Amino acid sequence: MDAYTLWLNLPFPRKGSTKDLILAHSDLAEADEYVTTVVRFVESGIFKPAPVDVPAMLEELMERIDRLADTASDGDQAVARAQHAYAALLDLVYRQFLEAGGSRE
């Protein structure tokens, strides 16, 4: 619940100034949308996982963001770190959702 509460109250990270960081931001928004399935579970007990492999999606995204951070300017490095941290939090929340829902089946 701590990770869930943090996710709900954490502002969504910025885009950055490069095309690749803007694309990563867009992909992060898509992943965030898939993770919203967790809200139904917490609020209503409905366990319905997303139609895609969210953990794999987030893992690939975090690896891509890490590569972008290696060559980014100072300001964009901060954006990349924030995007990575947000993706890691999404991953934690979603994996806990899968564990909790799987134990109820």
Coordinates of N, CA and C in Angstrom, one line a residue:
M1 N 0.8 -1.2 0.0 CA 0.0 0.0 0.0 C 0.9 1.3 0.0
D2 N 2.1 1.2 0.6 CA 2.9 2.4 0.6 C 3.3 2.8 -0.8
A3 N 3.7 1.8 -1.6 CA 4.1 2.1 -3.0 C 2.9 2.6 -3.8
Y4 N 1.7 2.0 -3.5 CA 0.5 2.5 -4.2 C 0.1 3.9 -3.8
T5 N 0.2 4.2 -2.6 CA -0.1 5.6 -2.1 C 0.9 6.6 -2.7
L6 N 2.2 6.2 -2.7 CA 3.2 7.1 -3.2 C 2.9 7.4 -4.7
W7 N 2.6 6.3 -5.5 CA 2.3 6.4 -6.9 C 1.1 7.4 -7.1
L8 N 0.1 7.2 -6.3 CA -1.1 8.1 -6.5 C -0.8 9.6 -6.3
N9 N 0.1 9.8 -5.4 CA 0.4 11.2 -5.0 C 1.7 11.8 -5.7
L10 N 2.4 11.0 -6.4 CA 3.6 11.5 -7.1 C 3.2 12.2 -8.4
P11 N 3.8 13.4 -8.6 CA 3.5 14.0 -9.9 C 4.2 13.2 -11.0
F12 N 3.5 13.3 -12.2 CA 4.1 12.6 -13.4 C 5.4 13.3 -13.8
P13 N 6.4 12.6 -14.2 CA 7.7 13.3 -14.5 C 7.5 14.1 -15.8
R14 N 8.5 15.1 -16.0 CA 8.5 15.9 -17.1 C 9.0 15.2 -18.4
K15 N 8.9 15.9 -19.5 CA 9.2 15.3 -20.8 C 10.7 15.3 -21.1
G16 N 11.3 16.4 -20.8 CA 12.7 16.6 -21.3 C 12.7 17.4 -22.6
S17 N 13.9 17.6 -23.1 CA 14.1 18.4 -24.3 C 14.4 17.7 -25.5
T18 N 14.8 16.4 -25.4 CA 15.2 15.6 -26.6 C 14.0 14.8 -27.1
K19 N 14.1 14.5 -28.4 CA 13.0 13.6 -29.0 C 12.9 12.3 -28.3
D20 N 14.1 11.7 -27.9 CA 14.0 10.4 -27.3 C 13.5 10.4 -25.9
L21 N 13.7 11.5 -25.1 CA 13.1 11.6 -23.8 C 11.6 11.9 -23.9
I22 N 11.2 12.7 -24.9 CA 9.8 12.9 -25.1 C 9.1 11.6 -25.5
L23 N 9.7 10.8 -26.3 CA 9.2 9.5 -26.6 C 9.1 8.6 -25.4
A24 N 10.1 8.6 -24.6 CA 10.1 7.8 -23.3 C 9.0 8.3 -22.4
H25 N 8.8 9.6 -22.4 CA 7.7 10.2 -21.6 C 6.4 9.6 -22.0
S26 N 6.2 9.6 -23.3 CA 4.9 9.1 -23.9 C 4.7 7.6 -23.6
D27 N 5.8 6.8 -23.7 CA 5.7 5.4 -23.3 C 5.5 5.2 -21.8
L28 N 6.0 6.1 -21.0 CA 5.8 6.0 -19.6 C 4.3 6.3 -19.3
A29 N 3.7 7.2 -20.0 CA 2.3 7.5 -19.9 C 1.5 6.3 -20.2
E30 N 1.8 5.6 -21.3 CA 1.1 4.4 -21.7 C 1.2 3.4 -20.6
A31 N 2.4 3.2 -20.1 CA 2.5 2.2 -19.0 C 1.7 2.6 -17.7
D32 N 1.7 3.9 -17.4 CA 1.0 4.4 -16.3 C -0.5 4.1 -16.5
E33 N -1.0 4.2 -17.7 CA -2.4 3.9 -18.0 C -2.7 2.4 -17.7
Y34 N -1.8 1.6 -18.1 CA -2.0 0.1 -17.9 C -2.0 -0.2 -16.4
V35 N -1.2 0.5 -15.6 CA -1.0 0.3 -14.2 C -2.3 0.8 -13.4
T36 N -3.1 1.6 -14.1 CA -4.3 2.1 -13.4 C -5.3 0.9 -13.1
T37 N -5.1 -0.3 -13.7 CA -5.9 -1.4 -13.4 C -5.8 -1.8 -11.9
V38 N -4.7 -1.3 -11.3 CA -4.5 -1.6 -9.9 C -5.5 -0.9 -9.0
V39 N -5.9 0.3 -9.5 CA -6.9 1.1 -8.7 C -8.2 0.3 -8.5
R40 N -8.7 -0.3 -9.6 CA -9.9 -1.1 -9.5 C -9.7 -2.2 -8.5
F41 N -8.5 -2.8 -8.4 CA -8.3 -3.9 -7.5 C -8.3 -3.4 -6.1
V42 N -7.6 -2.3 -5.8 CA -7.6 -1.7 -4.5 C -9.0 -1.2 -4.0
E43 N -9.7 -0.5 -4.9 CA -10.9 0.1 -4.5 C -12.1 -0.9 -4.5
S44 N -12.1 -1.9 -5.5 CA -13.2 -2.7 -5.7 C -13.0 -4.2 -5.6
G45 N -11.7 -4.6 -5.5 CA -11.3 -6.0 -5.4 C -11.4 -6.7 -6.8
I46 N -11.5 -5.9 -7.9 CA -11.5 -6.5 -9.2 C -10.1 -6.7 -9.7
F47 N -9.7 -8.0 -9.9 CA -8.4 -8.3 -10.4 C -8.5 -8.6 -11.9
K48 N -8.1 -7.6 -12.7 CA -8.1 -7.8 -14.1 C -6.8 -7.2 -14.6
P49 N -5.8 -8.0 -14.8 CA -4.5 -7.5 -15.3 C -4.6 -6.9 -16.7
A50 N -3.7 -6.0 -17.0 CA -3.6 -5.3 -18.3 C -3.4 -6.4 -19.4
P51 N -3.8 -6.0 -20.6 CA -3.7 -7.0 -21.8 C -2.3 -7.1 -22.3
V52 N -1.3 -6.4 -21.7 CA 0.1 -6.5 -22.1 C 1.0 -6.9 -21.0
D53 N 2.2 -7.3 -21.2 CA 3.2 -7.6 -20.2 C 3.8 -6.3 -19.7
V54 N 3.1 -5.8 -18.7 CA 3.5 -4.5 -18.1 C 4.9 -4.5 -17.5
P55 N 5.3 -5.6 -16.7 CA 6.7 -5.6 -16.2 C 7.7 -5.6 -17.3
A56 N 7.5 -6.3 -18.4 CA 8.5 -6.4 -19.5 C 8.5 -5.0 -20.2
M57 N 7.4 -4.4 -20.3 CA 7.3 -3.0 -20.9 C 8.1 -2.0 -20.1
L58 N 7.9 -2.1 -18.8 CA 8.6 -1.2 -17.9 C 10.1 -1.4 -17.8
E59 N 10.5 -2.7 -17.8 CA 11.9 -3.1 -17.8 C 12.6 -2.5 -19.1
E60 N 12.0 -2.7 -20.2 CA 12.6 -2.2 -21.4 C 12.7 -0.7 -21.4
L61 N 11.7 0.0 -20.9 CA 11.6 1.4 -20.8 C 12.7 1.9 -19.9
M62 N 12.9 1.3 -18.7 CA 13.9 1.8 -17.8 C 15.3 1.6 -18.4
E63 N 15.5 0.5 -19.1 CA 16.8 0.3 -19.8 C 17.1 1.4 -20.8
R64 N 16.0 1.7 -21.6 CA 16.2 2.8 -22.6 C 16.4 4.1 -22.0
I65 N 15.7 4.4 -20.9 CA 15.9 5.7 -20.2 C 17.3 5.8 -19.6
D66 N 17.8 4.7 -19.1 CA 19.2 4.7 -18.6 C 20.2 5.0 -19.7
R67 N 20.0 4.5 -20.9 CA 20.9 4.8 -22.0 C 20.8 6.2 -22.4
L68 N 19.6 6.8 -22.4 CA 19.4 8.2 -22.7 C 20.1 9.1 -21.7
A69 N 20.1 8.7 -20.4 CA 20.7 9.5 -19.3 C 22.2 9.6 -19.5
D70 N 22.8 8.5 -20.0 CA 24.2 8.5 -20.2 C 24.8 9.6 -21.1
T71 N 24.0 10.1 -22.0 CA 24.4 11.1 -23.0 C 23.6 12.4 -22.9
A72 N 22.8 12.5 -21.9 CA 21.9 13.7 -21.8 C 22.6 14.8 -21.1
S73 N 22.1 16.0 -21.4 CA 22.6 17.2 -20.7 C 22.2 17.2 -19.2
D74 N 22.8 18.1 -18.4 CA 22.5 18.0 -17.0 C 21.0 18.1 -16.7
G75 N 20.3 19.0 -17.3 CA 18.8 19.1 -17.1 C 18.1 17.9 -17.5
D76 N 18.5 17.3 -18.7 CA 17.8 16.1 -19.1 C 18.2 14.9 -18.3
Q77 N 19.4 14.9 -17.7 CA 19.7 13.8 -16.9 C 18.8 13.7 -15.7
A78 N 18.4 14.9 -15.1 CA 17.5 14.9 -14.0 C 16.1 14.4 -14.5
V79 N 15.7 14.8 -15.7 CA 14.4 14.3 -16.2 C 14.5 12.8 -16.4
A80 N 15.6 12.3 -16.9 CA 15.7 10.8 -17.1 C 15.7 10.1 -15.8
R81 N 16.4 10.6 -14.8 CA 16.3 10.0 -13.5 C 14.9 10.0 -12.9
A82 N 14.2 11.1 -13.1 CA 12.8 11.1 -12.6 C 11.9 10.1 -13.4
Q83 N 12.1 10.1 -14.7 CA 11.3 9.1 -15.5 C 11.6 7.7 -15.0
H84 N 12.9 7.4 -14.8 CA 13.3 6.0 -14.4 C 12.7 5.7 -13.1
A85 N 12.8 6.6 -12.1 CA 12.3 6.4 -10.8 C 10.8 6.1 -10.8
Y86 N 10.1 6.9 -11.7 CA 8.6 6.7 -11.8 C 8.3 5.4 -12.4
A87 N 9.1 5.0 -13.4 CA 8.9 3.6 -14.0 C 9.2 2.5 -13.0
A88 N 10.2 2.7 -12.2 CA 10.5 1.7 -11.2 C 9.4 1.6 -10.2
L89 N 8.8 2.7 -9.8 CA 7.6 2.7 -8.9 C 6.4 2.0 -9.5
L90 N 6.2 2.3 -10.8 CA 5.1 1.6 -11.5 C 5.3 0.1 -11.5
D91 N 6.6 -0.3 -11.8 CA 6.9 -1.7 -11.8 C 6.6 -2.4 -10.4
L92 N 7.0 -1.7 -9.4 CA 6.8 -2.2 -8.0 C 5.3 -2.4 -7.7
V93 N 4.6 -1.3 -8.0 CA 3.1 -1.3 -7.8 C 2.4 -2.5 -8.6
Y94 N 2.8 -2.6 -9.8 CA 2.1 -3.6 -10.7 C 2.5 -5.0 -10.3
R95 N 3.8 -5.2 -10.0 CA 4.2 -6.6 -9.5 C 3.5 -7.0 -8.2
Q96 N 3.4 -6.0 -7.3 CA 2.6 -6.3 -6.1 C 1.2 -6.6 -6.4
F97 N 0.6 -5.9 -7.3 CA -0.8 -6.2 -7.7 C -0.9 -7.6 -8.3
L98 N 0.0 -8.0 -9.1 CA 0.0 -9.3 -9.7 C 0.1 -10.4 -8.6
E99 N 1.0 -10.2 -7.6 CA 1.2 -11.1 -6.5 C -0.1 -11.2 -5.7
A100 N -0.7 -10.1 -5.3 CA -1.9 -10.0 -4.5 C -3.0 -10.7 -5.2
G101 N -3.2 -10.3 -6.5 CA -4.3 -10.9 -7.3 C -4.2 -12.3 -7.5
G102 N -2.9 -12.8 -7.8 CA -2.7 -14.2 -8.1 C -2.9 -15.0 -6.8
S103 N -2.7 -14.5 -5.7 CA -3.0 -15.3 -4.4 C -4.5 -15.4 -4.1
R104 N -5.3 -14.6 -4.8 CA -6.7 -14.6 -4.6 C -7.4 -15.6 -5.5
E105 N -6.7 -16.0 -6.6 CA -7.3 -16.8 -7.6 C -7.3 -18.3 -7.2

